[in-house]
XYZ file of C-alpha atoms in Angstrom:
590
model
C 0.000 0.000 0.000
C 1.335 3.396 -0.823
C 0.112 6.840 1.108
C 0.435 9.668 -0.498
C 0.529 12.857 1.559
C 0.228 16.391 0.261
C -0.563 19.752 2.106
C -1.743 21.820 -1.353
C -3.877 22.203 -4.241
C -1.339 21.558 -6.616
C 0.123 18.487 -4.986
C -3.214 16.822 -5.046
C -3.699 17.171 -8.873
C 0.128 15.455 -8.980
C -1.363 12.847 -6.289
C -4.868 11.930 -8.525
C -2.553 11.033 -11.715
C -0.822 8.499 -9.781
C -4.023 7.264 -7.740
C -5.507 7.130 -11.552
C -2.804 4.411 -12.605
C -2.176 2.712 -9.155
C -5.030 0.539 -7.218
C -2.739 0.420 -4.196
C -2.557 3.895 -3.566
C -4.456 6.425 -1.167
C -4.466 9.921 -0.937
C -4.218 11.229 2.683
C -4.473 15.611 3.349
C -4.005 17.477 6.929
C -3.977 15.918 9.278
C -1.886 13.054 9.202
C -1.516 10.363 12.008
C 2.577 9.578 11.320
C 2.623 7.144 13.850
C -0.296 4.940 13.137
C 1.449 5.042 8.905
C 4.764 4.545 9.923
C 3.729 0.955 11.959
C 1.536 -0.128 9.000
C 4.823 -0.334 6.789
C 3.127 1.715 3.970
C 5.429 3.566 1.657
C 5.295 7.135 2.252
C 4.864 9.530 -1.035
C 5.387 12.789 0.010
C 4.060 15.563 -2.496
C 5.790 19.246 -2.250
C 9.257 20.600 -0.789
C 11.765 17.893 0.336
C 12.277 20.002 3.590
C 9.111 19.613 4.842
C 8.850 15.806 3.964
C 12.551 15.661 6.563
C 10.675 17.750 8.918
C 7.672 15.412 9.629
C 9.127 11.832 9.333
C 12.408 13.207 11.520
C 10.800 12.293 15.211
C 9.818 8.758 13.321
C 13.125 7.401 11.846
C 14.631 4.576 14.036
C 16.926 2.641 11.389
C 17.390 1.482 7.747
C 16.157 -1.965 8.646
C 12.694 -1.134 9.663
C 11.619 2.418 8.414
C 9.084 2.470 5.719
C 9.863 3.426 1.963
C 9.786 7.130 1.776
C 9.627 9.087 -1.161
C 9.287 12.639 -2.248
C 8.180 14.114 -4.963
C 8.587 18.314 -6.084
C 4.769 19.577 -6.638
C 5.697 19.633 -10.631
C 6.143 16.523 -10.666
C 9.781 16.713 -12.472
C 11.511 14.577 -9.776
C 11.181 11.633 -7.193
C 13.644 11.083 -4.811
C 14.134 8.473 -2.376
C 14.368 9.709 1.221
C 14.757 6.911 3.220
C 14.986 2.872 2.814
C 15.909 2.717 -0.546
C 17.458 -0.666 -0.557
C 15.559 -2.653 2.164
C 12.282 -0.620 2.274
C 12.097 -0.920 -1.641
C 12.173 3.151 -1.911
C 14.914 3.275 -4.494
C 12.744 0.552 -6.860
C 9.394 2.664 -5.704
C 10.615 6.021 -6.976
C 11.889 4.215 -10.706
C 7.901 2.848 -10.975
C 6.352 6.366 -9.632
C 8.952 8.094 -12.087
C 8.178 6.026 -15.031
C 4.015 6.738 -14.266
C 4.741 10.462 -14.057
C 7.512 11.043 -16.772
C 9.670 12.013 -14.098
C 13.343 11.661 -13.531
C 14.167 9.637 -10.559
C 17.156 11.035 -8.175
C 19.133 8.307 -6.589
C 21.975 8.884 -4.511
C 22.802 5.367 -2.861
C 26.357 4.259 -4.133
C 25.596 1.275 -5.602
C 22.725 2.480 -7.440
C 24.944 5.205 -8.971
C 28.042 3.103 -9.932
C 25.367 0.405 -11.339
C 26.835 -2.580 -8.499
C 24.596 -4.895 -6.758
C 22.321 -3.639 -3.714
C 23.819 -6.338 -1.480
C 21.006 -5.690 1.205
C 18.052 -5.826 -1.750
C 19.495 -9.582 -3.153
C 17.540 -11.640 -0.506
C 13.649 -9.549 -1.764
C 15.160 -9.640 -5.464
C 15.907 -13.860 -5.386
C 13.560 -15.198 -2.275
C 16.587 -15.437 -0.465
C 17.663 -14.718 3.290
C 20.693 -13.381 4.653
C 23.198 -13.511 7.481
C 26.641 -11.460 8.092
C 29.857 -13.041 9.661
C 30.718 -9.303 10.174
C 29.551 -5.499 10.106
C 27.019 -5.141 7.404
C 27.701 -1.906 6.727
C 31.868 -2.480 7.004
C 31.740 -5.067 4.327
C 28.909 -3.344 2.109
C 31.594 -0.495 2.295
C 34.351 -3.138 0.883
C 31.871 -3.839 -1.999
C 30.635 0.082 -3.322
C 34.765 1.024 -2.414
C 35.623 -1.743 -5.484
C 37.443 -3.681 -2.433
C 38.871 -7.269 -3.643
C 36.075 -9.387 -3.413
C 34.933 -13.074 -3.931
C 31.520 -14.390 -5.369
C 30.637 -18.556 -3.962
C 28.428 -19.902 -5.863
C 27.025 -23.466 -4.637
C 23.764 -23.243 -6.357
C 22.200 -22.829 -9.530
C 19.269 -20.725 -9.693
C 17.656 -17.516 -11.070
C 19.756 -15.398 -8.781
C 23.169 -16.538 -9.421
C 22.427 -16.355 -13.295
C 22.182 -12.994 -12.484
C 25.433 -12.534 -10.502
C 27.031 -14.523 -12.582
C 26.341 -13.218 -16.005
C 27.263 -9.369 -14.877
C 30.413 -9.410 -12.563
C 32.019 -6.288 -11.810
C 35.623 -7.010 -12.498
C 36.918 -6.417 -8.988
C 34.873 -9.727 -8.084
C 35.984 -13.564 -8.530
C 33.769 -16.085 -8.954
C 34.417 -19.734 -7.181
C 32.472 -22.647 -7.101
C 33.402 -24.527 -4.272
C 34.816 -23.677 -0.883
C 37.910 -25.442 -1.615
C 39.019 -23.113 -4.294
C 38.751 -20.101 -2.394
C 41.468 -18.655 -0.625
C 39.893 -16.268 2.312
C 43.221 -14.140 2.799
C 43.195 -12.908 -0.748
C 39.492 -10.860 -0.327
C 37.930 -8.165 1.930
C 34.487 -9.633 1.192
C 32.984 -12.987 0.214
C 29.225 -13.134 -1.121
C 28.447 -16.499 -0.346
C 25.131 -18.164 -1.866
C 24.972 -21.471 -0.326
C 22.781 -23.823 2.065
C 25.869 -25.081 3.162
C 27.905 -23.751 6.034
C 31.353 -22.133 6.142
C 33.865 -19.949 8.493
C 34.834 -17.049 5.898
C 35.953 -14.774 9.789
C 34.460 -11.699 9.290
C 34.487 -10.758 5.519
C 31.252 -12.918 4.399
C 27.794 -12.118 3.955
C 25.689 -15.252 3.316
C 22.872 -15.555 1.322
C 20.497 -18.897 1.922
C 18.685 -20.016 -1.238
C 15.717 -22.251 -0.803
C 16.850 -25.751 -2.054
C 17.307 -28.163 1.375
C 14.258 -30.600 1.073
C 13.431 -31.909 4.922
C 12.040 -35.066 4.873
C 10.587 -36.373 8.234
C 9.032 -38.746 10.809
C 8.749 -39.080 14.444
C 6.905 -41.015 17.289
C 3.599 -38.779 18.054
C 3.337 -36.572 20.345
C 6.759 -35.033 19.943
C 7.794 -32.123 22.099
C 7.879 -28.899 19.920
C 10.981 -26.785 21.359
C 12.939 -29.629 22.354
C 12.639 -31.174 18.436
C 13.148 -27.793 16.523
C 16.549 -26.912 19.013
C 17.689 -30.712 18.203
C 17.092 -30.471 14.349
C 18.565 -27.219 14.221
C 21.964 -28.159 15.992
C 22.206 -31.649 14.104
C 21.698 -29.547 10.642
C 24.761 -27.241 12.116
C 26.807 -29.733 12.589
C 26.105 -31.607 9.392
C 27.231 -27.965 7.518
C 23.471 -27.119 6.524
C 21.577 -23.962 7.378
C 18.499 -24.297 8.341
C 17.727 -21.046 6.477
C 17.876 -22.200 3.813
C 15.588 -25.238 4.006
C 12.623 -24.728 1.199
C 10.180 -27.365 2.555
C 9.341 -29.808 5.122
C 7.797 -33.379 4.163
C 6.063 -36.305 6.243
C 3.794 -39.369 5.372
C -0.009 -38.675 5.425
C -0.244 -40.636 8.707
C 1.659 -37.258 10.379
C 0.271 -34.405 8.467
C -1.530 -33.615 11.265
C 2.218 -33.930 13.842
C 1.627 -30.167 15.538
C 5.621 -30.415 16.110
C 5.835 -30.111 12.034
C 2.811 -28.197 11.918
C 4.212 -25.558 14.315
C 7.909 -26.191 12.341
C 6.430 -25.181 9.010
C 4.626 -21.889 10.785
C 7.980 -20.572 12.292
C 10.403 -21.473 9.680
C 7.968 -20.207 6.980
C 7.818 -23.274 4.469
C 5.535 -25.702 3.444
C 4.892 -29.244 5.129
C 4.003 -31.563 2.257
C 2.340 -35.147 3.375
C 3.068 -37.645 1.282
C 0.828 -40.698 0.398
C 2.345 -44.720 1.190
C 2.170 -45.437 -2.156
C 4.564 -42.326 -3.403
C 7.175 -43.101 -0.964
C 7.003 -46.679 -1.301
C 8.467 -46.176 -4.968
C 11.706 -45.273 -3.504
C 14.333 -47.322 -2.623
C 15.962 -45.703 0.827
C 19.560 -46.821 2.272
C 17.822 -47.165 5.522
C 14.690 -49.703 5.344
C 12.758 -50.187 8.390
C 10.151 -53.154 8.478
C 8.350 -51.513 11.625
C 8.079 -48.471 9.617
C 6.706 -50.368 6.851
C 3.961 -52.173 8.833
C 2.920 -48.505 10.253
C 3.029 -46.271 7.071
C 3.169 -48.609 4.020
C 6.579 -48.038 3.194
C 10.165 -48.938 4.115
C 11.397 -45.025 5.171
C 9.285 -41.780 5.467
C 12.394 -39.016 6.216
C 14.257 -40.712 3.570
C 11.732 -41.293 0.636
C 9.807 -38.294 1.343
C 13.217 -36.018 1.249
C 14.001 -37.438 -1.851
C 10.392 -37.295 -3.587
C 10.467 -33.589 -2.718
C 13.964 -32.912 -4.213
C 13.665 -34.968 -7.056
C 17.228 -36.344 -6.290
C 19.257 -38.750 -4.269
C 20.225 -37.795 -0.447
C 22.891 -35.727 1.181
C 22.063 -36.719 4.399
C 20.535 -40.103 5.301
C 18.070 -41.011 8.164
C 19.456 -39.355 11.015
C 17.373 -40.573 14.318
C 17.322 -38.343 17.037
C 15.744 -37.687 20.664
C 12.785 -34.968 21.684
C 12.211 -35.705 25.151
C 11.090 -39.108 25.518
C 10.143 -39.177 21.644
C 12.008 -39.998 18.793
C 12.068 -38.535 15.281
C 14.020 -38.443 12.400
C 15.138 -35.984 9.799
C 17.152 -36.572 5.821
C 17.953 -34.187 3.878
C 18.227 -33.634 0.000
C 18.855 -30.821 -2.245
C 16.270 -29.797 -4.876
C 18.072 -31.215 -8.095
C 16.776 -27.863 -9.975
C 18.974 -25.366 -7.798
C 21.614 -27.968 -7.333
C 25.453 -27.094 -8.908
C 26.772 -30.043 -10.618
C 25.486 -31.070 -13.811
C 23.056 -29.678 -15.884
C 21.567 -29.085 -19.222
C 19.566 -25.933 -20.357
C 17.737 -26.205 -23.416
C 17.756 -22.671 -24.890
C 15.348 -21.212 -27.680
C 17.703 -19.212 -29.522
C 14.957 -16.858 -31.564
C 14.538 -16.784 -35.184
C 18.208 -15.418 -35.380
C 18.340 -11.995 -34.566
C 21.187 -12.556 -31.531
C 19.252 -9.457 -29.731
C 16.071 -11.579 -29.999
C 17.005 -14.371 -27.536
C 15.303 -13.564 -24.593
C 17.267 -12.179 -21.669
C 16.979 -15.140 -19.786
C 18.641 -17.014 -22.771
C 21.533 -14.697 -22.676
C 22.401 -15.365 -18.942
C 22.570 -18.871 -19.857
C 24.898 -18.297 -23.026
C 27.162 -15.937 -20.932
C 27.577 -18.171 -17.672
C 27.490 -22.120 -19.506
C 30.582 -23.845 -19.730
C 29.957 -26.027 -22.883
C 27.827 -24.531 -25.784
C 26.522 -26.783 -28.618
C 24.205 -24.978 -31.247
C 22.272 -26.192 -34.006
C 24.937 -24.713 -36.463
C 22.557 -25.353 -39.539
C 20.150 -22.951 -38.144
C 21.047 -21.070 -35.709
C 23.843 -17.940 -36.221
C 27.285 -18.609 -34.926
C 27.014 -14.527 -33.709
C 24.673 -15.658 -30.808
C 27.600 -18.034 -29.233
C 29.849 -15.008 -29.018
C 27.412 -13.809 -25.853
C 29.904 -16.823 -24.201
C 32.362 -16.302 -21.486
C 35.741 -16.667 -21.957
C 37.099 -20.369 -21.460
C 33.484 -21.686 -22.184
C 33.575 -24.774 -25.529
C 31.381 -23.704 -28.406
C 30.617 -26.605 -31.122
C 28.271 -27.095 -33.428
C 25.990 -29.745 -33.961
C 25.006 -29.720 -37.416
C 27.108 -33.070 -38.662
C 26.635 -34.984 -35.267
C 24.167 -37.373 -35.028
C 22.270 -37.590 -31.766
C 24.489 -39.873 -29.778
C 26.987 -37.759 -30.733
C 25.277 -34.660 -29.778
C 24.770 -36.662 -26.259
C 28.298 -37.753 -26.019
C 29.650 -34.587 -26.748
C 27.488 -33.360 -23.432
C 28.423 -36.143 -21.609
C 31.888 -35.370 -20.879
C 30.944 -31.787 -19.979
C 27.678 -32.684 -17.980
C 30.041 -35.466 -15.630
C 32.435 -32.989 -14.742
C 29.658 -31.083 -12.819
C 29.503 -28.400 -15.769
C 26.642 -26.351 -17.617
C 25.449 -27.218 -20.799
C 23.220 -25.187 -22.894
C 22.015 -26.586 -26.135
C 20.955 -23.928 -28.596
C 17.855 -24.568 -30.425
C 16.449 -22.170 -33.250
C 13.157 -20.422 -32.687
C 11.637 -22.085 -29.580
C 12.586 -25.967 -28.757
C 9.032 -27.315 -28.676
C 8.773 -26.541 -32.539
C 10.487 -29.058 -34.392
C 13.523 -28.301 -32.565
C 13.957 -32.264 -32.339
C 14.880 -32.271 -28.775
C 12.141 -34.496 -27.402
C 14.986 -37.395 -28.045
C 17.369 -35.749 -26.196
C 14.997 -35.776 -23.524
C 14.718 -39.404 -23.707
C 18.041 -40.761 -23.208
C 18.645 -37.912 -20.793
C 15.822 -39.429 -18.267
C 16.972 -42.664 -19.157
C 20.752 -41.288 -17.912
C 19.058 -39.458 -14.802
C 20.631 -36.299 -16.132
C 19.030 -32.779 -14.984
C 17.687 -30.349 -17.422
C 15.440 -27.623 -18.289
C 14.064 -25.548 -21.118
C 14.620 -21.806 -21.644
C 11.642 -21.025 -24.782
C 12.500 -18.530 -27.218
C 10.793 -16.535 -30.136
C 9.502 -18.769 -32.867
C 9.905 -17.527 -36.570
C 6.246 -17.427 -36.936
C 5.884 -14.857 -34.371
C 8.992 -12.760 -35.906
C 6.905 -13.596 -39.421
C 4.068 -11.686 -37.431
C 6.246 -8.987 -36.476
C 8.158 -8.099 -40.319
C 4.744 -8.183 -41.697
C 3.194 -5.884 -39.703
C 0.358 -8.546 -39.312
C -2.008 -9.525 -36.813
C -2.420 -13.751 -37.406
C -6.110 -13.595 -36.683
C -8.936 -11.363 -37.088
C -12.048 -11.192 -34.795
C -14.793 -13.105 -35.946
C -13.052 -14.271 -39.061
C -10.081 -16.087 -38.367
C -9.013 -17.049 -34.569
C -6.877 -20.179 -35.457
C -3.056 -20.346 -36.218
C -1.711 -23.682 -37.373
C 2.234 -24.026 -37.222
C 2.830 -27.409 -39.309
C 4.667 -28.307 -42.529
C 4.216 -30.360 -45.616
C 4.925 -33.862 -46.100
C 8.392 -34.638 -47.278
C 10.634 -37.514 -46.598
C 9.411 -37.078 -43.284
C 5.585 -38.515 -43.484
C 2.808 -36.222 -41.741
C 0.030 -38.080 -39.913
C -2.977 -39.047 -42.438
C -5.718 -36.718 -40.042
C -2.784 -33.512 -40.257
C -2.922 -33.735 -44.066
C -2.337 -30.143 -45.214
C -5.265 -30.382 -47.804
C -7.485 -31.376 -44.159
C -5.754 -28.437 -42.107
C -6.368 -26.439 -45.114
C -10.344 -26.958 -44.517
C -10.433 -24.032 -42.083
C -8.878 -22.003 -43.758
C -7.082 -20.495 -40.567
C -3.693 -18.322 -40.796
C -1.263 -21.675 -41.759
C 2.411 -20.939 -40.855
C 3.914 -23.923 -42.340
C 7.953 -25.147 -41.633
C 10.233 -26.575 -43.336
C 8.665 -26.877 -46.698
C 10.123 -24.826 -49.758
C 11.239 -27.696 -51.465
C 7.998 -29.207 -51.713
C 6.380 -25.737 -52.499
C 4.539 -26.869 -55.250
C 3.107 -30.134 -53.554
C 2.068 -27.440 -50.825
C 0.331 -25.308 -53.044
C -1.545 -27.920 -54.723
C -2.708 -29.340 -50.857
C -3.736 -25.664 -50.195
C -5.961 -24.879 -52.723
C -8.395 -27.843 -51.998
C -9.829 -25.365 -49.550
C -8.113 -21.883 -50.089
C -9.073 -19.050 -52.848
C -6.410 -19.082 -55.695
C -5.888 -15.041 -54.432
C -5.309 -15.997 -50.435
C -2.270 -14.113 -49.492
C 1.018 -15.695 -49.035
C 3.978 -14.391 -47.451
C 7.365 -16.498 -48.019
C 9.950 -15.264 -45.567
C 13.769 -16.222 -46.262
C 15.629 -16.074 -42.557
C 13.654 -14.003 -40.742
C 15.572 -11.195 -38.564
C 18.808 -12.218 -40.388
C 20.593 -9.754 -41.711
C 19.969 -10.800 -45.640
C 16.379 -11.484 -44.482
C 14.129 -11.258 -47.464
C 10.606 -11.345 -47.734
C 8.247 -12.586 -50.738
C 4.488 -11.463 -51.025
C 2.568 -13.541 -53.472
C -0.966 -15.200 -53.724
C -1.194 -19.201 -53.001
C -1.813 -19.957 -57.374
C 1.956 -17.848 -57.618
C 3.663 -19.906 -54.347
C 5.518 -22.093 -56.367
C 6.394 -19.903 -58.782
C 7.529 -17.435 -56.519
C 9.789 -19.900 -54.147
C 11.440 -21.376 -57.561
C 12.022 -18.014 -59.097
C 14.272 -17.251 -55.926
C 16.111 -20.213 -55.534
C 14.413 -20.723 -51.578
C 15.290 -23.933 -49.837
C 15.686 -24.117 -46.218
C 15.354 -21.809 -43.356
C 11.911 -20.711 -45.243
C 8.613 -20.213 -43.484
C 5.502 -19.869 -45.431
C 2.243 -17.730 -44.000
C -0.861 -18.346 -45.700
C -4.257 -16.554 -44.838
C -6.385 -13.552 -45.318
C -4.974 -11.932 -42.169
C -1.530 -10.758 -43.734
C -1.615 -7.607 -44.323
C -5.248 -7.259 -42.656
C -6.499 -4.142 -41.307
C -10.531 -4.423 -40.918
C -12.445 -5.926 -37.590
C -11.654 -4.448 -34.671
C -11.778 -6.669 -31.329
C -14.012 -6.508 -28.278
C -11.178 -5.769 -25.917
C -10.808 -2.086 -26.122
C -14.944 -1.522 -27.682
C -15.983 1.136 -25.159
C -19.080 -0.783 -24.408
C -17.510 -3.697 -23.536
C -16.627 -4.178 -19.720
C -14.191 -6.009 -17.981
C -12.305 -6.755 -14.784
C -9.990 -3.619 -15.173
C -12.475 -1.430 -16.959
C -16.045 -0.280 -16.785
C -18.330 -0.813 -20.336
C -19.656 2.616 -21.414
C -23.203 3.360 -23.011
């Protein structure tokens, strides 16, 4: 919730624009009750002189850590400037939205906002995770904004340390385990790990979510006494217990109000598990008289691996509560796990700015790149870091493409295969997939912009038209790959939908004929030639000239064919922005 306070005529015309584009905003005039708004936690927008916005929060202002946002913004409306909490409090990313709203410029004076570093303290909001200093917050966040030597641990994989990882300052060394990392060389060490480490003084910590709990106990167990023992075993196993994601049980103990009570305080989900889910897994520790209570041979075990998806880092560990036992094992999610991985990455239609930004990260931080050299421009593998292997796949067959991973993908290394367009679209990896699960190998898929869409785009074309054409089929013609008797294109053709159809110049004629079963001899055809290359070329024709028009300029792969009445279309106009027609985020006029 935001509160916007003004004292004049002028400020509340400034105030209605912004309670005009944002729901979460109220406008509050003389008087104003400071101390009941500064223990809601509302950010403070302050229209009018800056001096009198220090004047009235000044008897309010206790520290960094638990003030509100405030803002303030001149009466004109030509500046917003963070006052106080701009990392923490989220004033510094408040002001950039407010400015943006109002066309305003937004004044930012913390240092690492205006030498473009990281906000150390705004990481944890940014990524979902938490943080804990070895030393004096403010000491080592000095080391950092001062350029100070510093070192960047990195045991996980996730969104965050794609980020971190793909835009290092230069004064900052990135390690991967602990073992590499020699503590005397660096003032500061940004750690993002679950696991624990003595770094002195010079470390902040950040916890990502990835430690899977898995647990069972005798009932009745005594709350303080189990959450005091778990937490000490986990610190002396090397785990912290910030950074467990979520807490698991059988069904028979979803109800246990010593995990119940667990999952309240330590803010993560208890997951109950049925008998029949954990009796698919195979635990190191088999109990008999667990299996004659719950069904299966281990509940900690099974149900910390079911959550993770992956094997254990710490096996059944039993332990006392009182007079009750329970026990705890631990695994890490596979997805956020460092060691071996493969990213599937949709590379665009070619265009190396039209990867998406996601797609970059992964291109700038992998350690092994193999691209789909037939299609996919060698420029977008130059986004790699330096040391990283960059092949091409376009004479390997598929074991080979595998094998080539393999040795990469053992060593505890990132692999991104580049795709063209997006993966799911003939991008042939669902057989990559396949041997992959058989291996047990991680992966994941990064989509990207398929041709058809950047087809969209060059021809300045909406693919359907409201109440004429709402379908778009992406298929191709048959070849010496057969299509499916039902996805015949002379059966697709029947609806005569916008048809973006693949890999089929060479059959252009066959297509044609297919097409104009159903289509009008004069349905526009567009026949685009690598789209967002840069000797991109682009052929308008009807379907009777397709042929023609494909064998006239010598087109033979990395073609895409459009066919329907909506290239080039300009007439219908939708229901969405009718001024009669109401919805969720807008009234219907009469």
């Amino acid at each position: 919730m935001i509160s916007i306070i003004t004292h004049s005529e002028k400020g509340k015309e400034l105030a209605e624009k912004i309670l005009a584009k944002e729901p979460e905003a109220k406008l509050i005039q003389t008087p104003v009750d400071y101390k009941n708004l500064w223990q809601t936690g509302h950010a403070l927008v302050f229209i009018g002189a800056l001096g009198i916005c220090v004047r009235e929060i000044a008897p309010f202002l206790k520290n960094k850590k638990t003030d509100p946002a405030v803002i303030n913004i001149d009466a004109n409306g030509q500046f917003v400037q963070p006052v106080v909490s701009g990392h923490v409090g989220g004033a510094n990313e408040l002001a950039k939205k407010l400015a943006n709203l109002l066309g305003a410029t937004p004044v930012l004076t913390t240092v690492s906002d205006t030498s473009e570093l990281w906000a150390l303290d705004v990481l944890p909001r940014q990524f979902n995770w938490k943080m804990e200093c070895s030393g004096n917050l403010t000491s080592l966040t000095g080391h950092f904004v001062n350029r100070k030597k510093t070192a960047l641990l990195l045991e996980t994989r996730d969104k965050g340390t794609l980020f971190l990882e793909s835009g290092c300052p230069e004064f900052v060394d990135v390690f991967y385990t602990r073992k590499e990392l020699n503590t005397e060389n660096y003032n500061l060490i940004l750690a993002i790990t679950p696991f624990l480490h003595d770094f002195g003084d010079k470390a902040i910590f950040y916890r990502p979510p990835m430690v899977c709990l898995g647990l069972g106990c005798q009932r009745g167990l005594p709350y303080e006494e189990f959450q005091q023992t778990l937490e000490k075993s986990l610190k002396e196993q090397g785990i912290s217990s910030l950074s467990v994601a979520s807490l698991a049980t059988a069904e028979l103990k979803k109800d246990e109000e010593a995990f119940l009570q667990l999952s309240r305080e330590w803010g993560v989900l208890l997951h109950s598990i049925s008998s029949e889910v954990l009796a698919k897994y195979n635990v190191p520790n088999p109990s008999e008289k667990v299996e004659v209570v719950t069904g299966s041979a281990g509940v900690a075990e099974a149900a910390a691996m079911h959550l993770a998806e992956n094997g254990l880092l710490i096996q059944k560990t039993k332990l006392q509560a009182g007079n009750k036992f329970f026990t705890y094992a631990v695994a890490i999610d596979a997805q956020k796990e460092r060691k071996g991985f493969v990213e599937f990455v949709g590379a665009g239609p070619g265009d190396p700015e039209l990867v998406s930004v996601k797609g970059k990260r992964l291109l700038q931080t992998a350690d092994y790149i193999l691209y789909a050299g037939s299609l996919v421009p060698r420029e977008l593998t130059e986004y790699a870091k330096s040391g990283c292997v960059v092949e091409s796949s376009a004479g390997m067959d598929l074991y080979t493409q595998l094998e080539s991973m393999k040795q990469y993908y053992y060593k505890g290394l990132s692999v991104v295969r580049l795709h063209t367009g997006d993966p799911c679209i003939y991008g042939a990896i669902q057989e990559q997939m396949a041997i992959m699960d058989k291996w047990g190998w991680h992966y994941h898929i990064t989509p990207g912009i398929s041709s058809f869409q950047a087809a969209a785009a060059a021809l300045r074309s909406q693919f359907t038209i409201p109440e004429e054409v709402q379908t778009i089929i992406l298929t191709r013609g048959e070849g010496r790959t057969p299509m499916p008797e039902k996805e015949q294109l002379h059966k697709l053709a029947q609806s005569q939908s916008t048809m973006c159809i693949y890999l089929s110049a060479a059959i252009a004629q066959k297509v044609q004929a297919d097409l104009l079963a159903h289509y009008p001899p004069e349905t526009p055809v567009a026949v685009c030639y690598r789209l967002t290359w840069q000797d991109e070329k682009i052929y308008r024709c009807t379907l009777e000239t397709l042929a023609q028009t494909v064998k006239e300029n010598k087109l033979t792969m990395t073609t895409l064919i459009v066919v329907g009445k909506a290239i080039d279309n300009r007439s219908g106009e939708s229901k969405l922005y009718d001024r009669k027609f109401a919805h969720a985020f807008r009234k219907g006029c009469e």
